[in-house]
Short mmCIF file of C-alpha atoms in Angstrom, two decimals:
data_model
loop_
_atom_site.label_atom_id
_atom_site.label_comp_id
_atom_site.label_asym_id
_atom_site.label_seq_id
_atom_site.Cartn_x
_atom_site.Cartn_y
_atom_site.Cartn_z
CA UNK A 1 22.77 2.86 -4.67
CA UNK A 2 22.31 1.05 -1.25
CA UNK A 3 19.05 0.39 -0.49
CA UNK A 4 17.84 -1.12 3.13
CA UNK A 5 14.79 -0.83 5.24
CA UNK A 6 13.87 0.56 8.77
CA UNK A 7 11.24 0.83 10.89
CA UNK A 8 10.88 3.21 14.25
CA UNK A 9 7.46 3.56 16.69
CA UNK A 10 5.75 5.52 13.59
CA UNK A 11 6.94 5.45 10.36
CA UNK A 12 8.47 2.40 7.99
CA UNK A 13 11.62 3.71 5.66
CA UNK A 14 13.08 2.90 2.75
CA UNK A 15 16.45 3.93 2.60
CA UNK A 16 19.07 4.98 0.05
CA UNK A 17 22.38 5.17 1.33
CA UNK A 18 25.10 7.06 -0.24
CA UNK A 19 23.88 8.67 -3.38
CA UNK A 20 26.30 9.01 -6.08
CA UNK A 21 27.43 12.85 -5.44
CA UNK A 22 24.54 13.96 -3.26
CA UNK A 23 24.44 17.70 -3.29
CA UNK A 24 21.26 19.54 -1.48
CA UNK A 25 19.28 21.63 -4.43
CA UNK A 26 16.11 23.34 -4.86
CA UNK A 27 14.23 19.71 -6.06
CA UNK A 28 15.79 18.19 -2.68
CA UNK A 29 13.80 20.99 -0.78
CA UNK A 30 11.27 20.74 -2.30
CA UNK A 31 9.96 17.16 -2.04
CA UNK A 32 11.23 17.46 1.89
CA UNK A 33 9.40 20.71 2.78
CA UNK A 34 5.96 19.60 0.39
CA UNK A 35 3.91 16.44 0.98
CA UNK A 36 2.75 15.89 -2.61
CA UNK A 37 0.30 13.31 -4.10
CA UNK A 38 1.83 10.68 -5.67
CA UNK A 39 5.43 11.18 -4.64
CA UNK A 40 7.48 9.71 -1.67
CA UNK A 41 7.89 11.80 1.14
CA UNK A 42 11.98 12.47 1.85
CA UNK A 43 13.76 13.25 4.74
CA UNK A 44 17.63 13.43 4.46
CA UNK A 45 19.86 12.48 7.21
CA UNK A 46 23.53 13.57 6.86
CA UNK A 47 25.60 11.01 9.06
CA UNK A 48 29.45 11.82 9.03
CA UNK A 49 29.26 13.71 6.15
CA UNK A 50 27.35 11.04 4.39
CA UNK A 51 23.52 11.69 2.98
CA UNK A 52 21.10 8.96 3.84
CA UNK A 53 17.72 9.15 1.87
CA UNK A 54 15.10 8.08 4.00
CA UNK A 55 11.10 7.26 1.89
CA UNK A 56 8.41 7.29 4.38
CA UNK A 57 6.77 4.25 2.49
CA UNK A 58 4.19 3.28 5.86
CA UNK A 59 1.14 1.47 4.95
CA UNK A 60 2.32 0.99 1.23
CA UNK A 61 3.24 -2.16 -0.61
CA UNK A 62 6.20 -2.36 -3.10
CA UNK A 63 5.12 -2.86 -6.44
CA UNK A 64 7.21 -5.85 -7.26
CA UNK A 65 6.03 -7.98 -4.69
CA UNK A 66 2.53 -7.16 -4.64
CA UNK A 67 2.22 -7.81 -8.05
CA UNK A 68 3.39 -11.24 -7.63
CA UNK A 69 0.21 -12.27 -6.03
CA UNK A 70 -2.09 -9.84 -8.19
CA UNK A 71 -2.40 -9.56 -11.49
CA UNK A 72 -3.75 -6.13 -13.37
CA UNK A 73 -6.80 -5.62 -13.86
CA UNK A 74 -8.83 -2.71 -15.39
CA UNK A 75 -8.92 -1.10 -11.91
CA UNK A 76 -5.56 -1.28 -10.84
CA UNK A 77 -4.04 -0.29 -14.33
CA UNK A 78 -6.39 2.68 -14.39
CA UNK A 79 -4.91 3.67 -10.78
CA UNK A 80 -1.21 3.26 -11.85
CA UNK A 81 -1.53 5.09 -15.24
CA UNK A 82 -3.56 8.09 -13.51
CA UNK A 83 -0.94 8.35 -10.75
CA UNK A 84 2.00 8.44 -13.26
CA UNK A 85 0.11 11.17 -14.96
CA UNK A 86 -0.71 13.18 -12.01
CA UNK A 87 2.85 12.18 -10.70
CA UNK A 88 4.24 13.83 -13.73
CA UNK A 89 2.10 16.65 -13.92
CA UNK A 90 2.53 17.59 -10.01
CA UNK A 91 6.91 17.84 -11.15
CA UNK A 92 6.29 20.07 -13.69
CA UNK A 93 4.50 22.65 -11.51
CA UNK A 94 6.91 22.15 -8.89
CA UNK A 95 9.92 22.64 -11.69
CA UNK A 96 11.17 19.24 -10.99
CA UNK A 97 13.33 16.82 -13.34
CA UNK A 98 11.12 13.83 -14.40
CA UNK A 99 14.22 12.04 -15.33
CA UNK A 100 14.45 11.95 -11.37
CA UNK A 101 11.66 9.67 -10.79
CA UNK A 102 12.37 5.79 -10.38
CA UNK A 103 10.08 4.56 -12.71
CA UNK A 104 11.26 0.82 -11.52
CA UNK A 105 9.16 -1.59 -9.66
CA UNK A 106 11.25 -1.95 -7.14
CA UNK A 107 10.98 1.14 -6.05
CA UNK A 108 7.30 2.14 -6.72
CA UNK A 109 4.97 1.64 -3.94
CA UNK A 110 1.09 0.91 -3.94
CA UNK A 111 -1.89 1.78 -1.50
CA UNK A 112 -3.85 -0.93 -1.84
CA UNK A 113 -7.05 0.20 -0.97
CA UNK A 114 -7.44 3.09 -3.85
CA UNK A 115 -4.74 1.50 -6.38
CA UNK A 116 -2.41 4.98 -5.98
CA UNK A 117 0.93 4.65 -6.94
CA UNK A 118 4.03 6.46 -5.44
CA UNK A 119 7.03 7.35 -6.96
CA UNK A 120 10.54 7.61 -5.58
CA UNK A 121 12.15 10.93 -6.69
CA UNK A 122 15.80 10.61 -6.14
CA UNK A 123 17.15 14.33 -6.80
CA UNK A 124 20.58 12.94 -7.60
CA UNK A 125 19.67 10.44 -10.22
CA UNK A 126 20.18 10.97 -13.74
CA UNK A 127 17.99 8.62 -15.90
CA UNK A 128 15.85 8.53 -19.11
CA UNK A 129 12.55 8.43 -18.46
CA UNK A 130 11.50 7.76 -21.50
CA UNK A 131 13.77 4.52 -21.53
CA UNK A 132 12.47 3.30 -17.95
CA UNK A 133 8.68 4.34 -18.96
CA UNK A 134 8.76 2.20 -22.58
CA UNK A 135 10.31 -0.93 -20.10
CA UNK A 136 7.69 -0.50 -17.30
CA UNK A 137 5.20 -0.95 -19.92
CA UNK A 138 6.28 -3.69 -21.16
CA UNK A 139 6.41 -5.11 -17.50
CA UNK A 140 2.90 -3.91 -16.49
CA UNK A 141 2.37 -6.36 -20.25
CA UNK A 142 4.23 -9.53 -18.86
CA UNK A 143 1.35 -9.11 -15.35
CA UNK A 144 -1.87 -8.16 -17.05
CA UNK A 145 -4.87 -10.54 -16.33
CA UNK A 146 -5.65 -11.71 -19.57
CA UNK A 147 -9.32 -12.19 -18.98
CA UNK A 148 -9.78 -8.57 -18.29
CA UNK A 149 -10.29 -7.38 -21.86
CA UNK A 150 -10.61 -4.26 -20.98
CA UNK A 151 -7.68 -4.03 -19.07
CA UNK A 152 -5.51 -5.56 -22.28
CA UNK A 153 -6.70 -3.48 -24.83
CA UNK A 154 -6.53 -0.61 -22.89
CA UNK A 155 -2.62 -1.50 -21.94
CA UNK A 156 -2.01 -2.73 -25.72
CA UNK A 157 -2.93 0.82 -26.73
CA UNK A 158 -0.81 2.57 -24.52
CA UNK A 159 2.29 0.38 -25.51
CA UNK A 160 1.55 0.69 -29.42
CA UNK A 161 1.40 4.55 -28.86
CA UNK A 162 4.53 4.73 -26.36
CA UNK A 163 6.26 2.77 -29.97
CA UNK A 164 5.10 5.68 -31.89
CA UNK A 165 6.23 8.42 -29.47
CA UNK A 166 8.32 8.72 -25.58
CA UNK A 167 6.77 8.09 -22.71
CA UNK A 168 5.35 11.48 -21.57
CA UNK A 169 2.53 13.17 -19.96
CA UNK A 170 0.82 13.87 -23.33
CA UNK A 171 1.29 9.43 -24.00
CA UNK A 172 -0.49 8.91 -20.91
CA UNK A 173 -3.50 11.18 -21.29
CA UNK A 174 -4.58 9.26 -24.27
CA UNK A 175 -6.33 6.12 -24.84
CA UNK A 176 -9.45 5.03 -22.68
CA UNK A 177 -8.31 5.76 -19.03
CA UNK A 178 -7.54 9.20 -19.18
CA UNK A 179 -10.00 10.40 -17.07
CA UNK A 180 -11.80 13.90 -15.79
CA UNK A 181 -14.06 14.15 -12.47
CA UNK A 182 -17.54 15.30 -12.99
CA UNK A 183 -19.94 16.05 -9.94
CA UNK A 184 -17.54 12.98 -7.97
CA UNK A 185 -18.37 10.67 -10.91
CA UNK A 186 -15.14 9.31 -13.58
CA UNK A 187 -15.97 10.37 -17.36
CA UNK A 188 -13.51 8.77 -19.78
CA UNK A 189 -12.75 10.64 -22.84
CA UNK A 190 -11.00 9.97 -25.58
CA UNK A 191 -8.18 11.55 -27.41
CA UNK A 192 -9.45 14.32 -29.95
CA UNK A 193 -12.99 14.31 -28.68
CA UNK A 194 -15.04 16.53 -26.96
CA UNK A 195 -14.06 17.23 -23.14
CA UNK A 196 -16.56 18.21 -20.16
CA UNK A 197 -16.18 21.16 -18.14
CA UNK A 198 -15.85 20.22 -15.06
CA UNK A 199 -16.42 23.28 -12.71
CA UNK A 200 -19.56 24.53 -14.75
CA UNK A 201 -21.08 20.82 -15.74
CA UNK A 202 -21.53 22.91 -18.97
CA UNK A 203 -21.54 20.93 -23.02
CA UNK A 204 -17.73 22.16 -24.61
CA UNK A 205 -17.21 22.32 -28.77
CA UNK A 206 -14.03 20.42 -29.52
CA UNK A 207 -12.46 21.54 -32.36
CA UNK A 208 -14.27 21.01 -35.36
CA UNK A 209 -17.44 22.76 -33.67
CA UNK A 210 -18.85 19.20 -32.87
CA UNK A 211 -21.06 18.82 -29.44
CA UNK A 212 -20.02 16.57 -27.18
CA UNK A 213 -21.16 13.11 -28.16
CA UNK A 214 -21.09 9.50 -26.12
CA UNK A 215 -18.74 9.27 -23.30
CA UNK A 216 -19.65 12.81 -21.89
CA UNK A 217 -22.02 14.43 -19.42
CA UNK A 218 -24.79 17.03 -21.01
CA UNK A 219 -26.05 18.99 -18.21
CA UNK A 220 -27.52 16.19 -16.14
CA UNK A 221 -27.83 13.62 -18.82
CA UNK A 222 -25.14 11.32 -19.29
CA UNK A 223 -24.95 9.79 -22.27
CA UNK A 224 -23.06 6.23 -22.56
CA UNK A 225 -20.23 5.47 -25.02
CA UNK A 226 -18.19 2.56 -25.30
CA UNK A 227 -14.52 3.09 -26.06
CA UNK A 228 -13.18 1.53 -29.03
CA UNK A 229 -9.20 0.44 -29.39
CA UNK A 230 -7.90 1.99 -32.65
CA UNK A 231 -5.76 -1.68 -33.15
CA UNK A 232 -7.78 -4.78 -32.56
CA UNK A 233 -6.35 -6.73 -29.63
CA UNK A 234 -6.50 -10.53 -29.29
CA UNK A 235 -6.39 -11.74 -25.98
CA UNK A 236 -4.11 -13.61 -25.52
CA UNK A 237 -5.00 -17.73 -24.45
CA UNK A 238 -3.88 -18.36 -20.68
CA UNK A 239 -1.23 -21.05 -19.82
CA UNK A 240 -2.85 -23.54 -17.02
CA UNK A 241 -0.50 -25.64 -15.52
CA UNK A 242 -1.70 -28.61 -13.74
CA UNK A 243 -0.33 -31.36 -11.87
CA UNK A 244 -1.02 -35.08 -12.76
CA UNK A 245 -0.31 -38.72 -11.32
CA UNK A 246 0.86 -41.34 -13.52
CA UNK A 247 1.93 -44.80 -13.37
CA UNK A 248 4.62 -46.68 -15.24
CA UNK A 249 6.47 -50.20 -14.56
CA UNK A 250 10.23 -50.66 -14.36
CA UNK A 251 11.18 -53.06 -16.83
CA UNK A 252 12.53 -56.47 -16.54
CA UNK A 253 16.03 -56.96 -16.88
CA UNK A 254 16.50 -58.66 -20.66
CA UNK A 255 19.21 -61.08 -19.46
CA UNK A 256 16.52 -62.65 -16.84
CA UNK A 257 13.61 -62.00 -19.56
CA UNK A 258 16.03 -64.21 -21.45
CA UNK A 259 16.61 -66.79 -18.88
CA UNK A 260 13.51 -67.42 -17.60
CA UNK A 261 12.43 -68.25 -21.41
CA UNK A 262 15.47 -70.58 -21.89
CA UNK A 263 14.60 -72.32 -18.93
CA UNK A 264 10.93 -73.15 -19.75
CA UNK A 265 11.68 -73.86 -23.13
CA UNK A 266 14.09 -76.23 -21.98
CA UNK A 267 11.87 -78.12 -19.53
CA UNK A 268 9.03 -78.26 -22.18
CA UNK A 269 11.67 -79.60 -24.43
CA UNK A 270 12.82 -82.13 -22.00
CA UNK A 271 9.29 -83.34 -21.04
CA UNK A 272 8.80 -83.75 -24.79
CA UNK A 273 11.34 -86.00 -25.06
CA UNK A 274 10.45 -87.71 -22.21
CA UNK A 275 6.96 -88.66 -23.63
CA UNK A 276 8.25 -89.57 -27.37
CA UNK A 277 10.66 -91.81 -25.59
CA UNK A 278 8.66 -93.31 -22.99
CA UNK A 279 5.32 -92.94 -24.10
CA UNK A 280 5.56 -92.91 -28.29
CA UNK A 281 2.03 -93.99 -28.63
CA UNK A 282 -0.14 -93.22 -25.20
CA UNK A 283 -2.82 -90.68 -25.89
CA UNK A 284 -2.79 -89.62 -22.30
CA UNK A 285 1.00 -88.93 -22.60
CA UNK A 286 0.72 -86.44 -25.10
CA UNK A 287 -2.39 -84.71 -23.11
CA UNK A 288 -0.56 -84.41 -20.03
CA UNK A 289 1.79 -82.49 -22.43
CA UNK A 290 -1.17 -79.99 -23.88
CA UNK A 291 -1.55 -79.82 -19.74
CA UNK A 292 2.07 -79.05 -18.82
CA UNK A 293 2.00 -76.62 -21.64
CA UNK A 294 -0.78 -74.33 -20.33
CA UNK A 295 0.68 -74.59 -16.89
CA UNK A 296 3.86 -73.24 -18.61
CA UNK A 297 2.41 -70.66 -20.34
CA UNK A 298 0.06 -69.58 -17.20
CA UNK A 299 3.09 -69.38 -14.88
CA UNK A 300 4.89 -67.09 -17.21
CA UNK A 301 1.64 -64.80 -17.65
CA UNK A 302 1.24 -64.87 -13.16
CA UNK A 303 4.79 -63.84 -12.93
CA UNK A 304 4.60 -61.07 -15.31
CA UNK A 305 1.89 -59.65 -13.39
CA UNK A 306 3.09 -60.08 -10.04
CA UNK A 307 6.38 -58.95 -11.19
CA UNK A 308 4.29 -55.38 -12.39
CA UNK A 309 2.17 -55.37 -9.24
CA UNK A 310 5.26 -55.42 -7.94
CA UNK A 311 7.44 -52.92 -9.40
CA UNK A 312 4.32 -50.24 -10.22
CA UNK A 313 5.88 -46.71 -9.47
CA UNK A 314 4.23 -43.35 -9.62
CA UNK A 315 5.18 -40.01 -10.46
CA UNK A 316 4.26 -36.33 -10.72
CA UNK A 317 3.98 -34.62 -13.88
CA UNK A 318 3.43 -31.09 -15.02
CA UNK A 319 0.51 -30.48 -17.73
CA UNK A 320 0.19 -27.51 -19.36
CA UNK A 321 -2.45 -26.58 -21.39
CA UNK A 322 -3.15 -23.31 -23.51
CA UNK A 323 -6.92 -22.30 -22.19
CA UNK A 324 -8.54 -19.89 -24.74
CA UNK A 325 -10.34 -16.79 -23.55
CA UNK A 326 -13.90 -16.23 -23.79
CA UNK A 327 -15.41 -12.85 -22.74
CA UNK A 328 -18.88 -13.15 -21.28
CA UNK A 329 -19.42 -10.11 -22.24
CA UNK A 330 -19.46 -9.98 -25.98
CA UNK A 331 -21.78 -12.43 -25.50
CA UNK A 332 -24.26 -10.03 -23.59
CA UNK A 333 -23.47 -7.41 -25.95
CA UNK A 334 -24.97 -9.90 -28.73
CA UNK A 335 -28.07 -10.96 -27.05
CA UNK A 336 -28.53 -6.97 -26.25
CA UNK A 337 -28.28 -6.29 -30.10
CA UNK A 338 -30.87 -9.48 -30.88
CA UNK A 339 -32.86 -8.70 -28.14
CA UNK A 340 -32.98 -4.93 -28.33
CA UNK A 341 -31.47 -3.85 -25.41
CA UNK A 342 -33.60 -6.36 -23.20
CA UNK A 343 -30.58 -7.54 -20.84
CA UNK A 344 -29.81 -4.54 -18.74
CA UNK A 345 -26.82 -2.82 -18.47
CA UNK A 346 -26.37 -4.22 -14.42
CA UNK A 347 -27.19 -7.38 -15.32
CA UNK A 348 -24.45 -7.67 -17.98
CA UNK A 349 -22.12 -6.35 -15.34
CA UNK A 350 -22.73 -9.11 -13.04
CA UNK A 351 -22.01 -11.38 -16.03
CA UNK A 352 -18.98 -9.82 -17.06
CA UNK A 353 -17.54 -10.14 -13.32
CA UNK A 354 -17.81 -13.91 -13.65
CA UNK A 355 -14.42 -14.53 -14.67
CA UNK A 356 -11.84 -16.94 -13.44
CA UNK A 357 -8.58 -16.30 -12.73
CA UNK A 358 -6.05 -18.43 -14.54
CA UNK A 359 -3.12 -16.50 -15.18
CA UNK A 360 -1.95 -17.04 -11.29
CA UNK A 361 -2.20 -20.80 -10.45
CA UNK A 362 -1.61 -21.04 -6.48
CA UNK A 363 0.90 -23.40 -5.52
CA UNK A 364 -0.35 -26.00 -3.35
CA UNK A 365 1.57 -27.06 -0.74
CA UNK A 366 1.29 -29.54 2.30
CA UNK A 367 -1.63 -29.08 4.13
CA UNK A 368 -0.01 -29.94 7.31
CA UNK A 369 1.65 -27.00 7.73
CA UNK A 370 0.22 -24.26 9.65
CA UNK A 371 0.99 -21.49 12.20
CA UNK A 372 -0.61 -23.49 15.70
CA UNK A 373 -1.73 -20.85 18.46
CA UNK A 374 0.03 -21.21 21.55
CA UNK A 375 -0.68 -18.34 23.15
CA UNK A 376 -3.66 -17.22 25.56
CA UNK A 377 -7.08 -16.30 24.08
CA UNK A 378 -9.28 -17.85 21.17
CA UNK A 379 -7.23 -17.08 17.97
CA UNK A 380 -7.40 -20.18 16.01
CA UNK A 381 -4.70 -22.36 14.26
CA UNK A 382 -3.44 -20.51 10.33
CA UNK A 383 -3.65 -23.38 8.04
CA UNK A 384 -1.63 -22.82 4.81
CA UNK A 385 -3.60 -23.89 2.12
CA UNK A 386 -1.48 -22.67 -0.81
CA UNK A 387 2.02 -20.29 -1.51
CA UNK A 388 2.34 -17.68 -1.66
CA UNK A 389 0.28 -17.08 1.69
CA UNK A 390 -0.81 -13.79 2.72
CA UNK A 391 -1.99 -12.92 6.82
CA UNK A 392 -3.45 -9.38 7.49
CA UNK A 393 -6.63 -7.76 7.67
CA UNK A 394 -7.42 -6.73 3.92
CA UNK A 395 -10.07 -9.21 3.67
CA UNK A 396 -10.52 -9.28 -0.25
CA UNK A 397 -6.15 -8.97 -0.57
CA UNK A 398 -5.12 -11.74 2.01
CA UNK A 399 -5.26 -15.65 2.08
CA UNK A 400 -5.96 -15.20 6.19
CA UNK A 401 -7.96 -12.81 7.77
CA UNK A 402 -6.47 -11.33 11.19
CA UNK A 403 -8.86 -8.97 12.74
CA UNK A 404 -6.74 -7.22 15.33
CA UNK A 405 -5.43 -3.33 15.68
CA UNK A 406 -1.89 -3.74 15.56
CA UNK A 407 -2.21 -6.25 12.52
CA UNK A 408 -1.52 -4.06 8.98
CA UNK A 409 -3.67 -4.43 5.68
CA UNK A 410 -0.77 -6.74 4.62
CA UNK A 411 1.29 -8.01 7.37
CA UNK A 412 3.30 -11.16 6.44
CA UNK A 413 3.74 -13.32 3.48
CA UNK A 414 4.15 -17.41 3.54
CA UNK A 415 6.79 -18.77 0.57
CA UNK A 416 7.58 -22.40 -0.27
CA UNK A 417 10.91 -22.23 -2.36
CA UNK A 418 12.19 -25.79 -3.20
CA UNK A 419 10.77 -27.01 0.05
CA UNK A 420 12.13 -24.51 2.31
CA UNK A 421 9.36 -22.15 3.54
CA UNK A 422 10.49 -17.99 4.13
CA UNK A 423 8.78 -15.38 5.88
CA UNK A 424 8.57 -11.85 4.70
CA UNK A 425 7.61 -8.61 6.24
CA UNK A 426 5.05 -6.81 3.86
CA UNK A 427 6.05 -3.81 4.95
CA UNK A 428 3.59 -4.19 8.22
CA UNK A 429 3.47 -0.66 11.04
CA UNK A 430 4.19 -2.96 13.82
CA UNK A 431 6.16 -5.67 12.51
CA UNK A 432 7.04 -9.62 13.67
CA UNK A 433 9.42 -11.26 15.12
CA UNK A 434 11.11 -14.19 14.06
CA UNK A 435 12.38 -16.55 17.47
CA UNK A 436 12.42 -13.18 19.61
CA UNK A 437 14.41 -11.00 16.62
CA UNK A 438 12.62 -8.57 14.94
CA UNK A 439 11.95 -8.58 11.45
CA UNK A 440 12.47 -5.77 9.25
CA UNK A 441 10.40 -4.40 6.66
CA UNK A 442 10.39 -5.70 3.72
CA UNK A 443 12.94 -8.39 4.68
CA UNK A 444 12.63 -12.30 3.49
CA UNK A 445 14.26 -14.88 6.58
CA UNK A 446 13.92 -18.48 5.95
CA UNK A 447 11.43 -20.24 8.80
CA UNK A 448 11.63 -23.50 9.94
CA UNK A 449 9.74 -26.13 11.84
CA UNK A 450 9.24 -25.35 15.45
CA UNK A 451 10.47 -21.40 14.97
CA UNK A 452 8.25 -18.86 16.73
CA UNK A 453 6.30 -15.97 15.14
CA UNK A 454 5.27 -13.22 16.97
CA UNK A 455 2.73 -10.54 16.32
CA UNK A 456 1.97 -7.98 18.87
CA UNK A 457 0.06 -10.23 21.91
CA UNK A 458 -0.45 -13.42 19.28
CA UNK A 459 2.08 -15.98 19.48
CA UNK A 460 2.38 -18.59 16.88
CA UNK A 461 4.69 -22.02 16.08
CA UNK A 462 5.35 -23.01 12.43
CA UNK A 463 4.90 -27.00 12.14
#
């Protein structure tokens, strides 16, 4: 498949060109004609008897890149598992082949703001979903933040059961985010436990007759349950990698370490003769010897360190250090047990939200470089601080905030690579342009100094 990007007044496309024996069916209908949650929307173009795929994929981030800046946490894993699910669940009412989807980062997209996940359902492609569901797993693994505990437990489960049986519907309504709405509110529930009725707010027996129990809503009282893996997960320590200045000295050459010996023992050797021969029984002979000697010695200890003042060199070294995990919030849930239960359950929330994040380490980069204003109005300079570098107007997604209309959640992204800096489109409405040409979405150009960026009215110079 042939995969490119457009963009027209409205809409930004992903595009798959020339499907492998593109026929129109029932499934290629249906996703055109029905705008359904979770899924792509389609239109097919047929130019010269060729079909063209286009993916309205506005306002969405890929997958792939996003996640190269964000790591999973709790929330966002709960959003991509639930939209799989309801993904899944929304084919099989509409009689369509899951093995159509593109389970594949690349071609999953992400709304930022409420974590849903689209898929791309290519009617003409025959894969295993069960195969690319068991290897997204293991990607959605390889990205976790591992000082969300909740978040790796919660993914460790769902990759020890998608060992014991395919990637399905049924694999992703169990574990701890499978959830149910009640009265707006999210209830988790666990596998082979009691559920809630949702329409009636009304208690349900599960199957062995038992009331529903922790986790559930009873009427109007909710009643709080923790859910508990079935294999204890160790977090895994994070990998810090730090950056460090050290010193070292070239050495001397041995063939001058050599001469410069050979010729001070010779001179002491020659003044010693000197003295026996001249002065055999003068006291002040032989101190002026003791003298000459310490003046030897002392010239050969000044020239060793000017020689290292001289020839000091630094370098840069990379430190890595294995920095073990520790969850505030076990220790919360301890004082709560000592202390029964005097620690609130906000305030150990607004412990448990301390974390730091150390499974993406930023890259710093020069701080001279920055996008200088040059156009009319008040917009200040964009310092980069660090790569990757993110401009839009998603305050708590972006590096710079850039509070104007035509400017989209995510608009452009800053890479160092080797020294060379590129540009990307992140899939932004009304794109940039690059010296006058137009960027497309989703496209990486390399930028360098003195190149213009444009972005609607704003007009910027990369130094």
């Amino acid at each position: 498949m042939i995969v490119e990007y457009e963009r027209n007044l409205r809409h930004n496309y992903m595009v798959i060109r020339e499907p492998d024996n593109f026929r129109e069916s029932y499934q290629t209908r249906i996703i055109e004609k029905q705008k359904i949650k979770g899924i792509l929307p389609l239109e097919v173009h047929m130019i010269d008897g060729k079909a063209e795929l286009y993916y309205d994929i506005s306002a969405k981030q890929k997958l792939s890149e996003w996640l190269k800046i964000k790591k999973i946490n709790y929330e966002i894993l709960k959003g991509i598992v639930n939209s799989l699910r309801e993904a899944l669940e929304v084919s099989e009412d509409y009689l369509l082949d899951a093995n159509c989807f593109l389970i594949e980062p690349e071609y999953m997209y992400i709304d930022i703001a409420s974590y849903q996940i689209y898929l791309c359902f290519c009617p003409e492609y025959a894969g295993d979903i069960a195969g690319m569901g068991q290897a997204f797993l293991q990607y959605i693994l390889d990205r976790l933040d591992y000082n969300d505990k909740r978040a790796v437990e919660a993914a460790y489960e769902l990759f020890r059961l998608s060992m014991l049986d395919t990637f399905s519907i049924e694999l992703l309504k169990k574990g701890p985010i499978y959830e149910e709405s009640v009265s707006g509110r999210a209830v988790f529930v666990e596998n082979n436990m009691c559920l809630t009725d949702i329409r009636e707010n009304r208690e349900v027996i599960d199957e062995q007759g038992i009331g529903c129990e922790t986790g559930t809503h009873v009427g109007d009282k909710e009643i709080k349950k923790e859910w508990k893996s079935i294999v204890p997960v160790t977090v895994m320590p994070e990998e810090a990698e730090d950056e460090e200045e050290q010193f070292y000295f070239v050495p001397l050459n041995m063939g001058i370490r050599v001469s410069i010996a050979a010729g001070l023992i010779c001179l002491e050797v020659l003044v010693l003769v000197l003295v026996i021969f001249l002065f055999p029984y003068s006291l002040s002979a032989w101190i002026i010897l003791g003298v000459i000697t310490i003046l030897a010695v002392g010239v050969m200890l000044c020239i060793t360190v000017f020689y290292n003042r001289l020839m000091q060199m630094s370098r840069i070294v990379s430190i890595k250090r294995n920095i073990e995990y520790n969850d505030a919030c076990d220790d919360v849930r301890e004082a709560d047990k000592r202390e029964d239960n005097i620690i609130s359950t906000d305030s150990a929330k607004d412990i448990c939200n301390e974390t730091i994040l150390f499974g993406y380490m930023a890259e710093e980069c020069d701080k001279s470089r920055r996008l200088q204003y040059i156009g009319a109005g008040t917009q200040e300079d964009i310092v980069i601080t660090k790569t990757p570098f993110i401009v839009g107007k998603s305050r708590e997604n972006v590096d710079y905030f850039l509070d104007y209309p035509f400017v989209s959640r995510l608009h452009f992204k800053l890479e160092e690579v080797m020294g060379e800096y590129f540009i990307t489109d992140t899939n932004s409405k009304n794109g940039l342009s690059l010296n006058g040409t137009p960027v497309k979405a989703n496209e990486t150009v390399k930028i360098s100094e003195g190149d213009t960026i444009e972005l609607g009215n704003l007009l910027f110079i990369f130094c």
